[in-house]
Coordinates of C-alpha atoms and ligand atoms in Angstrom, one line a residue:
X1 CA 15.2 -23.2 -6.8
X2 CA 13.1 -20.1 -7.4
X3 CA 14.8 -16.9 -6.1
X4 CA 12.9 -13.7 -6.4
X5 CA 13.8 -10.2 -5.1
X6 CA 12.0 -7.1 -4.1
X7 CA 14.3 -4.2 -4.9
X8 CA 12.9 -1.0 -3.7
X9 CA 14.6 2.4 -3.9
X10 CA 14.4 4.2 -0.5
X11 CA 12.9 7.3 -1.9
X12 CA 9.9 7.7 0.4
X13 CA 6.9 5.9 1.8
X14 CA 5.6 2.6 0.7
X15 CA 3.3 3.2 -2.3
X16 CA 0.5 0.7 -2.9
X17 CA 2.2 -0.2 -6.3
X18 CA 5.4 -1.1 -4.5
X19 CA 3.5 -3.0 -1.9
X20 CA 1.8 -5.1 -4.7
X21 CA 5.2 -5.7 -6.4
X22 CA 6.6 -6.9 -3.1
X23 CA 3.5 -9.0 -2.5
X24 CA 3.5 -10.8 -5.8
X25 CA 7.2 -11.4 -5.6
X26 CA 6.9 -12.8 -2.1
X27 CA 3.9 -15.0 -3.0
X28 CA 5.6 -16.4 -6.1
X29 CA 8.7 -17.4 -4.1
X30 CA 6.7 -18.9 -1.3
X31 CA 4.2 -20.7 -3.5
X32 CA 7.2 -22.4 -5.2
X33 CA 9.1 -23.1 -2.1
X34 CA 11.7 -20.6 -3.2
X35 CA 13.5 -17.7 -1.6
X36 CA 12.4 -14.1 -1.3
X37 CA 15.2 -11.6 -1.2
X38 CA 15.1 -7.9 -0.2
X39 CA 17.6 -5.7 -1.9
X40 CA 17.8 -1.9 -1.2
X41 CA 18.6 0.0 -4.4
X42 CA 20.1 3.2 -3.1
X43 CA 22.6 4.2 -5.8
X44 CA 20.7 7.3 -6.7
X45 CA 21.9 9.4 -3.8
X46 CA 20.0 12.4 -4.9
X47 CA 16.7 10.7 -4.4
X48 CA 17.6 9.0 -1.1
X49 CA 15.1 9.8 1.7
X50 CA 16.1 9.4 5.3
X51 CA 14.0 6.8 7.1
X52 CA 12.6 5.3 3.9
X53 CA 14.4 2.0 4.5
X54 CA 12.8 1.7 7.9
X55 CA 9.4 2.2 6.3
X56 CA 10.1 -0.7 3.9
X57 CA 11.2 -3.0 6.7
X58 CA 8.3 -2.0 8.9
X59 CA 5.7 -2.4 6.2
X60 CA 6.9 -5.8 5.0
X61 CA 7.2 -7.2 8.5
X62 CA 3.9 -5.9 9.7
X63 CA 2.1 -7.8 7.0
X64 CA 4.1 -11.0 7.4
X65 CA 6.2 -10.7 4.2
X66 CA 9.4 -11.9 5.7
X67 CA 12.5 -12.1 3.6
X68 CA 15.0 -14.9 3.6
X69 CA 18.0 -12.8 2.6
X70 CA 18.4 -9.1 3.0
X71 CA 20.3 -6.2 4.6
X72 CA 19.4 -7.0 8.2
X73 CA 19.2 -10.8 8.0
X74 CA 22.2 -11.4 5.7
X75 CA 22.6 -14.3 3.4
X76 CA 25.2 -15.9 1.1
X77 CA 24.9 -13.2 -1.7
X78 CA 25.3 -10.0 0.3
X79 CA 25.7 -7.2 0.9
X80 CA 22.1 -6.5 0.0
X81 CA 22.4 -2.8 -0.1
X82 CA 23.7 -1.5 -3.4
X83 CA 25.7 1.3 -2.0
X84 CA 27.6 -1.3 0.1
X85 CA 28.3 -3.2 -3.1
X86 CA 29.9 -0.2 -4.8
X87 CA 33.3 -1.8 -5.4
X88 CA 31.7 -4.7 -7.1
X89 CA 30.4 -3.1 -10.2
X90 CA 33.5 -1.4 -11.7
X91 CA 35.4 -4.6 -12.5
X92 CA 32.3 -5.9 -14.4
X93 CA 32.1 -2.6 -16.3
X94 CA 35.8 -2.9 -17.1
X95 CA 35.2 -6.4 -18.4
X96 CA 32.6 -5.0 -20.8
X97 CA 35.1 -2.4 -21.9
X98 CA 37.6 -5.1 -22.8
X99 CA 34.9 -6.8 -24.8
X100 CA 34.1 -3.5 -26.5
X101 CA 30.5 -3.7 -25.1
X102 CA 31.1 -0.6 -23.0
X103 CA 33.5 2.4 -23.1
X104 CA 34.7 5.4 -21.1
X105 CA 33.0 8.6 -21.9
X106 CA 34.6 12.0 -21.0
X107 CA 31.9 14.3 -22.4
X108 CA 31.1 17.0 -19.9
X109 CA 27.6 18.0 -19.0
X110 CA 28.0 21.3 -20.9
X111 CA 29.1 19.5 -24.1
X112 CA 26.2 17.1 -23.8
X113 CA 23.6 19.8 -23.2
X114 CA 24.9 21.7 -26.2
X115 CA 24.4 18.6 -28.4
X116 CA 21.1 18.0 -26.7
X117 CA 19.9 21.5 -27.6
X118 CA 21.2 21.2 -31.1
X119 CA 19.2 17.9 -31.5
X120 CA 16.1 19.5 -30.1
X121 CA 16.5 22.4 -32.6
X122 CA 16.6 19.8 -35.4
X123 CA 13.5 18.3 -34.0
X124 CA 15.3 15.1 -33.0
X125 CA 15.4 13.3 -29.7
X126 CA 19.0 13.3 -28.4
X127 CA 20.8 10.1 -28.2
X128 CA 24.4 9.9 -27.2
X129 CA 26.4 9.9 -30.4
X130 CA 29.2 7.5 -29.4
X131 CA 31.7 10.3 -29.6
X132 CA 34.0 8.8 -27.0
X133 CA 33.7 5.3 -28.4
X134 CA 35.9 6.5 -31.2
X135 CA 38.7 8.0 -29.1
X136 CA 42.0 6.2 -29.7
X137 CA 43.0 3.9 -26.9
X138 CA 46.1 5.9 -26.0
X139 CA 44.0 9.0 -25.7
X140 CA 41.6 7.2 -23.4
X141 CA 44.5 6.1 -21.3
X142 CA 46.0 9.6 -21.2
X143 CA 42.8 11.1 -20.0
X144 CA 42.4 8.4 -17.3
X145 CA 46.0 8.9 -16.2
X146 CA 45.3 12.7 -16.0
X147 CA 42.4 11.9 -13.7
X148 CA 39.7 13.3 -16.0
X149 CA 36.2 12.6 -14.8
X150 CA 34.4 9.9 -16.8
X151 CA 31.4 7.8 -17.0
X152 CA 31.2 4.3 -18.5
X153 CA 28.5 3.8 -21.2
X154 CA 27.0 0.7 -22.7
X155 CA 28.0 0.2 -26.3
X156 CA 24.6 -0.7 -27.8
X157 CA 24.8 -2.1 -31.4
X158 CA 23.7 0.5 -34.0
X159 CA 21.5 -1.9 -35.9
X160 CA 19.5 -5.0 -35.3
X161 CA 16.8 -5.9 -32.8
X162 CA 17.0 -6.6 -29.1
X163 CA 14.1 -8.6 -27.7
X164 CA 12.9 -10.9 -24.9
X165 CA 9.8 -12.8 -23.9
X166 CA 7.9 -11.5 -20.8
X167 CA 5.6 -13.8 -19.0
X168 CA 2.9 -11.1 -18.9
X169 CA 3.6 -8.9 -21.9
X170 CA 4.8 -11.5 -24.3
X171 CA 7.4 -10.8 -26.9
X172 CA 9.0 -7.4 -26.5
X173 CA 11.3 -6.2 -29.3
X174 CA 13.1 -2.9 -29.7
X175 CA 15.1 -1.6 -32.6
X176 CA 18.7 -1.0 -31.4
X177 CA 18.8 2.2 -33.4
X178 CA 16.3 3.6 -30.9
X179 CA 18.4 2.7 -27.9
X180 CA 20.7 5.1 -26.1
X181 CA 24.2 4.2 -24.9
X182 CA 23.1 4.3 -21.3
X183 CA 25.5 5.1 -18.5
X184 CA 26.5 2.1 -16.5
X185 CA 28.9 3.8 -14.0
X186 CA 28.4 7.4 -13.1
X187 CA 31.0 10.1 -12.6
X188 CA 30.8 9.5 -8.8
X189 CA 31.7 5.8 -9.3
X190 CA 28.2 4.6 -8.4
X191 CA 26.5 2.3 -10.8
X192 CA 23.3 3.3 -12.4
X193 CA 20.2 1.3 -11.6
X194 CA 20.4 0.1 -15.2
X195 CA 23.7 -1.6 -14.6
X196 CA 23.4 -2.5 -10.9
X197 CA 20.1 -4.4 -11.4
X198 CA 21.8 -6.7 -14.0
X199 CA 24.9 -7.3 -12.0
X200 CA 23.0 -7.9 -8.8
X201 CA 20.3 -10.1 -10.3
X202 CA 23.0 -12.3 -11.8
X203 CA 25.3 -12.4 -8.8
X204 CA 22.4 -13.0 -6.4
X205 CA 21.2 -15.9 -8.5
X206 CA 17.8 -14.3 -9.1
X207 CA 15.7 -16.7 -11.3
X208 CA 12.6 -14.5 -11.7
X209 CA 12.6 -10.8 -12.0
X210 CA 9.2 -9.3 -11.1
X211 CA 8.8 -5.6 -11.3
X212 CA 6.7 -2.7 -12.6
X213 CA 6.2 -2.3 -16.3
X214 CA 8.2 0.9 -16.4
X215 CA 11.2 -1.3 -16.9
X216 CA 9.7 -3.3 -19.8
X217 CA 11.3 -1.2 -22.5
X218 CA 14.8 -1.1 -20.9
X219 CA 14.9 -4.9 -20.4
X220 CA 16.2 -5.6 -23.9
X221 CA 19.2 -3.4 -23.1
X222 CA 19.8 -5.3 -19.9
X223 CA 19.7 -8.5 -21.9
X224 CA 22.4 -7.2 -24.2
X225 CA 24.5 -7.0 -21.0
X226 CA 23.7 -10.6 -20.0
X227 CA 24.6 -11.6 -23.5
X228 CA 27.9 -9.7 -23.4
X229 CA 28.8 -11.5 -20.2
X230 CA 27.5 -14.8 -21.5
X231 CA 25.1 -15.1 -18.5
X232 CA 21.9 -16.9 -18.4
X233 CA 19.0 -14.4 -18.3
X234 CA 16.3 -14.5 -15.6
X235 CA 12.6 -15.0 -16.4
X236 CA 10.9 -11.6 -16.6
X237 CA 7.5 -10.9 -15.2
X238 CA 6.6 -7.2 -15.7
X239 CA 3.5 -6.2 -13.8
X240 CA 0.7 -4.0 -15.2
X241 CA 0.3 -0.7 -13.4
X242 CA -2.4 0.2 -10.8
X243 CA -4.5 3.0 -12.2
X244 CA -6.3 5.8 -10.5
X245 CA -8.8 5.9 -13.4
X246 CA -8.9 4.7 -17.0
X247 CA -6.1 7.0 -18.1
X248 CA -4.0 7.9 -15.0
X249 CA -1.6 5.7 -13.1
X250 CA -2.0 5.8 -9.3
X251 CA 1.0 7.9 -8.8
X252 CA 3.0 8.8 -5.8
X253 CA 1.6 12.3 -6.2
X254 CA -1.9 11.0 -5.4
X255 CA -2.2 11.7 -1.7
X256 CA -4.0 8.4 -1.2
X257 CA -1.4 6.0 -2.5
X258 CA 0.6 5.0 0.6
X259 CA 0.1 1.9 2.7
X260 CA 0.7 3.6 6.0
X261 CA -1.8 6.4 5.1
X262 CA -4.5 3.7 4.9
X263 CA -3.5 2.1 8.1
X264 CA -3.7 5.6 9.7
X265 CA -7.1 6.1 8.2
X266 CA -8.4 3.0 10.0
X267 CA -7.9 0.2 7.5
X268 CA -6.8 -3.2 8.6
X269 CA -3.5 -4.3 7.2
X270 CA -5.0 -7.7 6.3
X271 CA -7.7 -6.1 4.3
X272 CA -5.3 -3.8 2.5
X273 CA -3.1 -6.8 1.5
X274 CA -6.2 -8.8 0.5
X275 CA -7.4 -6.0 -1.7
X276 CA -4.0 -5.2 -3.2
X277 CA -3.5 -8.9 -4.0
X278 CA -6.6 -8.8 -6.1
X279 CA -5.5 -5.7 -8.0
X280 CA -3.9 -7.5 -10.9
X281 CA -4.4 -11.1 -9.9
X282 CA -7.3 -13.4 -9.5
X283 CA -7.5 -17.0 -8.2
X284 CA -9.5 -18.2 -11.2
X285 CA -12.6 -18.7 -9.1
X286 CA -15.1 -16.6 -7.1
X287 CA -13.1 -16.3 -3.9
X288 CA -12.5 -12.8 -2.6
X289 CA -11.2 -13.3 0.9
X290 CA -7.7 -14.5 1.5
X291 CA -5.3 -14.8 4.4
X292 CA -1.6 -14.5 3.5
X293 CA -1.3 -18.3 3.7
X294 CA -4.3 -18.7 1.4
X295 CA -2.7 -16.2 -1.0
X296 CA 0.5 -18.2 -1.0
X297 CA -1.4 -21.4 -1.8
X298 CA -3.5 -19.8 -4.6
X299 CA -1.0 -17.5 -6.2
X300 CA 0.2 -18.1 -9.8
X301 CA 1.6 -16.1 -12.6
X302 CA -1.2 -17.4 -14.8
X303 CA -3.7 -15.6 -12.6
X304 CA -1.9 -12.3 -13.1
X305 CA -3.8 -9.8 -15.2
X306 CA -2.6 -8.6 -18.5
X307 CA -4.5 -5.3 -18.3
X308 CA -4.1 -2.5 -15.7
X309 CA -6.2 -2.6 -12.6
X310 CA -8.1 0.3 -11.3
X311 CA -7.8 1.2 -7.7
X312 CA -11.2 1.5 -6.2
X313 CA -11.2 2.9 -2.7
X314 CA -14.9 1.9 -2.2
X315 CA -14.1 -1.7 -2.9
X316 CA -11.2 -1.5 -0.4
X317 CA -13.6 0.1 2.1
X318 CA -16.2 -2.6 1.6
X319 CA -13.5 -5.3 2.1
X320 CA -12.3 -3.6 5.2
X321 CA -15.8 -3.5 6.7
X322 CA -16.0 -7.3 6.0
X323 CA -12.8 -7.8 7.8
X324 CA -13.9 -5.7 10.7
X325 CA -17.1 -7.7 11.0
X326 CA -15.1 -10.9 11.3
X327 CA -13.0 -9.6 14.2
X328 CA -13.6 -11.0 17.7
X329 CA -15.1 -8.5 20.2
X330 CA -11.6 -8.3 21.9
X331 CA -9.9 -7.6 18.6
X332 CA -12.4 -5.0 17.6
X333 CA -12.0 -3.3 20.9
X334 CA -8.3 -3.2 20.6
X335 CA -8.4 -1.5 17.2
X336 CA -11.2 0.8 18.3
X337 CA -9.7 1.9 21.6
X338 CA -7.6 4.8 20.3
X339 CA -10.8 6.2 18.6
X340 CA -12.9 5.7 21.8
X341 CA -10.2 7.7 23.6
X342 CA -10.2 10.3 20.9
X343 CA -14.0 10.7 21.3
X344 CA -13.6 10.9 25.0
X345 CA -16.1 8.1 25.9
X346 CA -15.9 5.6 28.7
X347 CA -15.0 2.1 27.7
X348 CA -16.2 0.0 30.7
X349 CA -18.9 -1.4 28.5
X350 CA -16.6 -2.3 25.6
X351 CA -18.7 -5.3 24.7
X352 CA -21.8 -3.1 24.2
X353 CA -19.8 -0.6 22.2
X354 CA -18.5 -3.4 20.0
X355 CA -21.9 -4.9 19.5
X356 CA -23.4 -1.6 18.3
X357 CA -20.4 -0.4 16.3
X358 CA -18.8 -3.4 14.8
X359 CA -21.6 -4.1 12.2
X360 CA -21.5 -0.5 11.0
X361 CA -17.8 0.4 11.1
X362 CA -16.2 0.5 7.6
X363 CA -13.0 2.1 8.8
X364 CA -12.1 2.7 12.4
X365 CA -11.7 6.5 11.9
X366 CA -15.5 6.7 11.6
X367 CA -15.9 5.7 15.2
X368 CA -15.5 9.1 16.9
X369 CA -18.3 10.6 14.8
X370 CA -20.5 7.7 15.6
X371 CA -20.1 7.9 19.4
X372 CA -19.4 11.6 20.1
X373 CA -23.0 12.0 21.4
X374 CA -22.1 9.7 24.2
X375 CA -19.4 12.1 25.4
X376 CA -21.6 15.1 25.0
X377 CA -25.3 15.5 24.4
X378 CA -25.8 17.5 21.2
X379 CA -28.0 20.6 21.2
X380 CA -31.2 19.3 19.7
X381 CA -34.7 20.5 19.0
X382 CA -37.9 19.1 20.6
X383 CA -39.1 18.4 17.0
X384 CA -36.8 15.4 17.0
X385 CA -39.3 13.6 19.3
X386 CA -41.9 13.5 16.5
X387 CA -41.9 10.2 14.6
X388 CA -44.8 8.9 12.6
X389 CA -43.6 5.3 12.5
X390 CA -43.3 5.1 16.3
X391 CA -46.5 7.1 16.6
X392 CA -44.9 9.7 18.8
X393 CA -45.3 13.4 18.9
X394 CA -44.3 15.8 21.6
X395 CA -47.3 15.0 23.7
X396 CA -46.8 11.3 23.6
X397 CA -43.1 11.7 24.1
X398 CA -43.8 13.8 27.2
X399 CA -46.1 11.1 28.7
X400 CA -43.6 8.4 27.9
X401 CA -40.8 10.2 29.6
X402 CA -43.0 10.9 32.6
X403 CA -43.4 7.1 33.0
X404 CA -39.9 6.1 32.0
X405 CA -38.0 8.4 34.3
X406 CA -39.4 7.2 37.6
X407 CA -39.4 3.6 36.5
X408 CA -35.7 3.7 35.6
X409 CA -34.8 5.7 38.6
X410 CA -36.3 3.0 40.8
X411 CA -34.0 0.3 39.3
X412 CA -31.8 -1.1 42.0
X413 CA -29.1 -1.9 39.5
X414 CA -28.4 -0.2 36.2
X415 CA -28.2 -3.3 34.1
X416 CA -29.0 -3.9 30.5
X417 CA -31.6 -6.7 31.2
X418 CA -33.3 -4.6 33.9
X419 CA -33.5 -1.5 31.7
X420 CA -34.9 -3.6 28.9
X421 CA -37.5 -5.3 31.0
X422 CA -38.5 -1.9 32.5
X423 CA -39.0 -0.1 29.2
X424 CA -40.7 -3.0 27.4
X425 CA -42.8 -3.6 30.5
X426 CA -44.1 0.0 30.3
X427 CA -45.1 -0.6 26.6
X428 CA -47.0 -3.7 27.5
X429 CA -48.7 -2.3 30.6
X430 CA -49.9 0.7 28.6
X431 CA -50.8 -1.2 25.4
X432 CA -48.2 0.8 23.4
X433 CA -45.8 -0.3 20.7
X434 CA -42.3 -0.9 21.9
X435 CA -41.2 1.8 19.5
X436 CA -43.5 4.4 21.1
X437 CA -41.6 4.0 24.4
X438 CA -38.1 3.4 23.0
X439 CA -38.1 6.3 20.5
X440 CA -38.5 9.2 22.9
X441 CA -36.2 7.6 25.4
X442 CA -33.5 7.2 22.7
X443 CA -34.0 10.8 21.5
X444 CA -33.6 12.2 25.0
X445 CA -30.5 10.0 25.6
X446 CA -28.8 10.7 22.3
X447 CA -30.1 14.1 21.2
X448 CA -30.1 12.8 17.6
X449 CA -32.2 10.5 15.5
X450 CA -29.6 8.2 14.0
X451 CA -27.5 6.4 16.4
X452 CA -25.6 3.1 16.6
X453 CA -27.5 1.0 19.0
X454 CA -30.9 1.5 20.6
X455 CA -32.2 3.2 23.7
X456 CA -31.3 0.4 26.0
X457 CA -27.7 0.0 24.9
X458 CA -27.2 3.8 25.0
X459 CA -28.6 3.9 28.5
X460 CA -26.1 1.2 29.6
X461 CA -23.2 3.1 28.0
X462 CA -24.2 6.4 29.6
X463 CA -24.8 5.0 33.0
X464 CA -27.5 5.8 35.5
X465 CA -26.7 9.3 36.4
X466 CA -26.1 10.7 32.9
X467 CA -29.0 8.8 31.5
X468 CA -31.4 10.3 34.1
X469 CA -30.0 13.7 33.6
X470 CA -30.5 13.5 29.8
X471 CA -34.0 12.1 30.2
X472 CA -35.0 14.9 32.5
X473 CA -33.5 17.5 30.1
X474 CA -35.6 15.9 27.3
X475 CA -38.7 16.2 29.5
X476 CA -38.0 19.9 30.1
X477 CA -37.6 20.5 26.3
X478 CA -41.1 19.0 25.8
X479 CA -42.8 21.3 28.4
Ligands
LIG1 N1 14.7 0.0 -7.5 C1 13.7 -0.2 -8.6 C2 12.4 0.6 -8.2 O1 12.2 0.8 -7.0 C3 13.4 -1.6 -8.7 C4 13.2 -2.1 -10.1 C5 13.4 -3.6 -10.1 O2 12.7 -4.3 -9.4 O3 14.3 -4.1 -10.9 O4 11.6 0.9 -9.0

């Protein structure tokens, strides 16, 4: 059975790159009827950010990426938080020491930095020189008994090649001479990521390791550990990076790289997931819109791209607008409500608001700017009434308002159909184009030329009293 894991480090908010790693890992498991496991990699205490685990849970749950095993739901291979597994790693490291595939290292930070500087002075990159590998066994024991601080390092062969086949990147080979004897257990007793990922992936029965390509070059070292233990290796799928442009990765330093930032900016979660899914994967046909279930159905490793994807916020925004258009009026209103409130407009005609706003909303945060004229009439100039296309100038506009104001005032009920019939009736009775009537009315109601919705809808939204007040004000401006 396929078992995949998403193994984030709780170091901050959910970056879109992380979200995509989680998504592909989830989709691959689900597509194959396998299990999706969440593992929190918190061994680097220095980088731990309070609350980050909650962000991970919240994000995955909110988009429907539910895990089968993980810290909160448990499972047969727990605990699923690395710091809670602390006691598990040392015995494995000791087993490697017995096999001479790892060794205790007592070199202090000062000694190491001295050697590092000397190497730099020679123009070489520092690589641990296996100094402690050559300590006699009794000396090692003496130091351990004396309670000297130590780390445990991997004993990488000095010659030869370490290699593996990645499903995306193909054959990856590194020269062992270029590999450092990386630390497996730190002085504080915590495993490094480099060690913990191997032990955990093996003991959790992970069959497919899917992660960012930054681990590509370390994977041969991890495989040396699998070999040392005599364990079967997982299948590796390293993902190409998401780029900000042709040469820069979309980094955590880019302000715009976090999932929750986009949600806050008025993007729909479903649209973000859909867009992110297509950053580095395609279904092999022209389809662009996918629900989570459709992604599960369509996802395959073969569809994953071998070259980096460029994050295009315009494409995401376009997709978001498409998602918004497909919402029901009720759904649209629910999402828009906080923005209506922000703009301070009434919402008793939410259906009219949705009708005029839904087709032109790309992100919900645009709404306040589109409707603020409803809350407060902008200062505007009488020049606005002049429009060649509607054949209006200030004289025509004045005449139109002279007719429209009493006609509207006389309406027994302020209803859309009645307002419509009244205004279009005026056009017909006077042999005018509809636009010649509607333009000045809309200008007076809105105080601006470009508005979502027309004169009739705006009149409904403003209500009788405010509409008549604005129409009279417009009339005065034309005097
Ligand atoms: N904790 C690692 C990270 O957040 C995960 C790498 C992996 O999936 O093996 O980058």
